[in-house]
CSV table of N, CA and C in Angstrom, one decimal:
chain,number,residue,atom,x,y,z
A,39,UNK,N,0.8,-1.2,0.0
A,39,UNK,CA,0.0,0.0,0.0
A,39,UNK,C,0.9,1.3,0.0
A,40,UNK,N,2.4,1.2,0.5
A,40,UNK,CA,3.1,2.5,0.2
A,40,UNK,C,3.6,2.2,-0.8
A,41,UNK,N,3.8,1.9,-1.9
A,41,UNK,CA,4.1,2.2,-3.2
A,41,UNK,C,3.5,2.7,-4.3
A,42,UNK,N,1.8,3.2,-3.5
A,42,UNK,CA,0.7,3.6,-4.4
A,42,UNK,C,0.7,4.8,-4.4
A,43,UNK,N,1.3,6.1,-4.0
A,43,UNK,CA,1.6,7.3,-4.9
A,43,UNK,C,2.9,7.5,-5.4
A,44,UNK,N,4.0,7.2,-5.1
A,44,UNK,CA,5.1,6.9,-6.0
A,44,UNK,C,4.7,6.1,-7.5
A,45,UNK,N,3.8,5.2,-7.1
A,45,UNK,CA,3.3,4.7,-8.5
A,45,UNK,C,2.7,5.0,-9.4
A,46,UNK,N,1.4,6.1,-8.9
A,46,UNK,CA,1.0,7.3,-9.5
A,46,UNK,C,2.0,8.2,-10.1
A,47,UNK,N,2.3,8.4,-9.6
A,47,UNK,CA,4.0,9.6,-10.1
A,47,UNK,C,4.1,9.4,-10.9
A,48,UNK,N,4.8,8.3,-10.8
A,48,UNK,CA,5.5,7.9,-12.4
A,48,UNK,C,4.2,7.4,-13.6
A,49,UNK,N,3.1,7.1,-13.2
A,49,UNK,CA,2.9,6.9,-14.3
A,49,UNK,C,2.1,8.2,-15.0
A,50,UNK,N,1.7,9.2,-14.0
A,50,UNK,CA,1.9,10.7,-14.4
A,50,UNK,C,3.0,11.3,-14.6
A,51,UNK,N,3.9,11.3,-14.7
A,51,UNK,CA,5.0,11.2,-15.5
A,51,UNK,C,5.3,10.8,-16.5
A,52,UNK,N,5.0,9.4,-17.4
A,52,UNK,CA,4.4,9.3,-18.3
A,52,UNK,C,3.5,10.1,-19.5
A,53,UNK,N,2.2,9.8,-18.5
A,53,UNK,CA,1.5,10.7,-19.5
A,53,UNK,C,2.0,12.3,-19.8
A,54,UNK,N,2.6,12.5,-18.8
A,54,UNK,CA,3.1,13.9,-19.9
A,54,UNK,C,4.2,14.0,-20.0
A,55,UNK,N,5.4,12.9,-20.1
A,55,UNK,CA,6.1,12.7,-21.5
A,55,UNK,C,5.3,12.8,-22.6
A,56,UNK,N,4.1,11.4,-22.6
A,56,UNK,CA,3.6,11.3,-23.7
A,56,UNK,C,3.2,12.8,-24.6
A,57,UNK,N,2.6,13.5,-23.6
A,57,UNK,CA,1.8,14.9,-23.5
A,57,UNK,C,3.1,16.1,-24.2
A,58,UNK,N,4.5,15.9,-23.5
A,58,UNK,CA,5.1,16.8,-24.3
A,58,UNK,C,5.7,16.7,-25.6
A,59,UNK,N,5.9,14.9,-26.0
A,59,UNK,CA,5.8,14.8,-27.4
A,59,UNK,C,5.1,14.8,-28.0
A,60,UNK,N,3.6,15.4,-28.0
A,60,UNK,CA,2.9,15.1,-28.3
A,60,UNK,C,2.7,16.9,-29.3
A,61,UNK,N,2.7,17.5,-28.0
A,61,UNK,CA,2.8,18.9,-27.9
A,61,UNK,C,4.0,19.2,-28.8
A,62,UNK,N,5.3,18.8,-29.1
A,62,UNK,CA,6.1,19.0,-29.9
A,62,UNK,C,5.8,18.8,-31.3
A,63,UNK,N,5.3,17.2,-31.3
A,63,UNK,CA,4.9,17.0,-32.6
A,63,UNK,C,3.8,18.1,-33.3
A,64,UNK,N,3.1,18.4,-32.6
A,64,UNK,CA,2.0,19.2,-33.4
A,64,UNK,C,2.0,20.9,-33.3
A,65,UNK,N,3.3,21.2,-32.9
A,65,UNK,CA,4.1,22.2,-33.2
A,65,UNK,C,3.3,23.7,-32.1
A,66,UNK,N,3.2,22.9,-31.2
A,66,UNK,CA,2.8,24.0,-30.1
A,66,UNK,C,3.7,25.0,-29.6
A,67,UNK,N,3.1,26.1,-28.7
A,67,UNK,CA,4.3,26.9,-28.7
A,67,UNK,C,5.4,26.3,-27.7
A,68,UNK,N,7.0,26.9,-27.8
A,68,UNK,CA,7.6,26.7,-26.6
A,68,UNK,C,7.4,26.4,-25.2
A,69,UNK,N,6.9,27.5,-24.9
A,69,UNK,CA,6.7,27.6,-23.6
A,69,UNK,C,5.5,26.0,-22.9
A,70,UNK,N,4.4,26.3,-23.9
A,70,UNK,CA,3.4,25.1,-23.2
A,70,UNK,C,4.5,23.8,-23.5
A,71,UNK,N,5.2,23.8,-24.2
A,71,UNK,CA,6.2,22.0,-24.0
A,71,UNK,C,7.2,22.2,-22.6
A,72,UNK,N,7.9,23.2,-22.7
A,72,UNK,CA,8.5,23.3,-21.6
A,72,UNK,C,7.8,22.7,-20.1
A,73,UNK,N,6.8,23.7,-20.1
A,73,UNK,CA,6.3,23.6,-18.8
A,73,UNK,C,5.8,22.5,-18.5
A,74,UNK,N,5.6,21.9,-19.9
A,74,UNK,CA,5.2,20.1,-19.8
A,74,UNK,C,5.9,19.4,-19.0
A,75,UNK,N,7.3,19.3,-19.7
A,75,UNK,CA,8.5,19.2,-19.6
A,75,UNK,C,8.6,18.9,-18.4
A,76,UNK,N,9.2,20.1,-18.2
A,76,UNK,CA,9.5,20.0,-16.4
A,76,UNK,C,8.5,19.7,-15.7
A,77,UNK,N,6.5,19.6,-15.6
A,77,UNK,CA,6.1,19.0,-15.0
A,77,UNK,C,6.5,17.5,-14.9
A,78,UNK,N,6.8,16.7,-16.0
A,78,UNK,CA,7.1,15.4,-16.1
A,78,UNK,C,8.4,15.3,-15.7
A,79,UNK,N,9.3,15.8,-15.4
A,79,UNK,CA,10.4,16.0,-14.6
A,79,UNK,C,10.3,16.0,-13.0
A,80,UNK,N,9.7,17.0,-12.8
A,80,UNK,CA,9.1,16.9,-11.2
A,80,UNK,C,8.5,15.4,-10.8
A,81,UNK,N,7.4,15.5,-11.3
A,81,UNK,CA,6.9,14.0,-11.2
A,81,UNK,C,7.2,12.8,-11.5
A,82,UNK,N,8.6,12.6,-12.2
A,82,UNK,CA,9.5,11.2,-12.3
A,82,UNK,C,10.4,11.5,-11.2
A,83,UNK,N,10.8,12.8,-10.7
A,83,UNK,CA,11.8,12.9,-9.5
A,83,UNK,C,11.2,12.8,-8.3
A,84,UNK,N,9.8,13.3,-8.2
A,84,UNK,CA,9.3,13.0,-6.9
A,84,UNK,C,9.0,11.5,-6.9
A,85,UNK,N,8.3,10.8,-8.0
A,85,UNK,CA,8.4,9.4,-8.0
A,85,UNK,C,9.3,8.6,-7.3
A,86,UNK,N,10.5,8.4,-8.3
A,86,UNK,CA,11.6,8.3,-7.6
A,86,UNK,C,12.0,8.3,-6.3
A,87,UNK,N,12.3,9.5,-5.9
A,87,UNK,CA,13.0,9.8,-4.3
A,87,UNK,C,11.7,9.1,-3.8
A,88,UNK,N,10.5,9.3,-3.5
A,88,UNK,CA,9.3,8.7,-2.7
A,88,UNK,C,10.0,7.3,-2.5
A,89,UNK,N,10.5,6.6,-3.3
A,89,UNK,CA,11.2,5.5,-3.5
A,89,UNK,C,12.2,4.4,-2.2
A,90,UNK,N,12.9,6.2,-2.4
A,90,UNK,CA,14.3,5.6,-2.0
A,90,UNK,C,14.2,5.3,-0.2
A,91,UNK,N,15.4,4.5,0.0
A,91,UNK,CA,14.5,4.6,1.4
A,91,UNK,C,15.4,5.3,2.7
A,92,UNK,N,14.6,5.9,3.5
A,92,UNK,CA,14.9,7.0,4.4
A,92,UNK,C,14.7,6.6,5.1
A,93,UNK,N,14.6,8.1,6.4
A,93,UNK,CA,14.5,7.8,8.2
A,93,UNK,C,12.9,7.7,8.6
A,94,UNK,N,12.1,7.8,7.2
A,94,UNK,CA,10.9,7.9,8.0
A,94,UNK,C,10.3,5.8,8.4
A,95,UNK,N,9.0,6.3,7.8
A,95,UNK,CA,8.6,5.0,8.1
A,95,UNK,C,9.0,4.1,7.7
């Protein structure tokens, strides 16, 4: 049961990879891919670290 928002993460992370090539392909402006971008960046990094294991529980 703690693997179930890390798991989320990533696979919203995903979808907007999917979402920023998506956005590239069909020639949107810079800015909206970027900010894709780095949303799907945050969300594979917070995925991740959620991960790793620490001091808490």
């Amino acid at each position: 049961m703690a693997a179930v928002l890390p798991t989320l993460l990533l696979i919203l992370a995903g979808v907007l990879v999917g979402g920023t090539w998506s956005l590239y392909r069909h020639g949107a402006s810079r800015g909206a891919i970027v900010i894709t971008a780095l949303l799907a960046v945050l969300a594979t990094a917070s995925g991740v670290l959620w991960l790793l294991p620490g001091e808490g529980s």
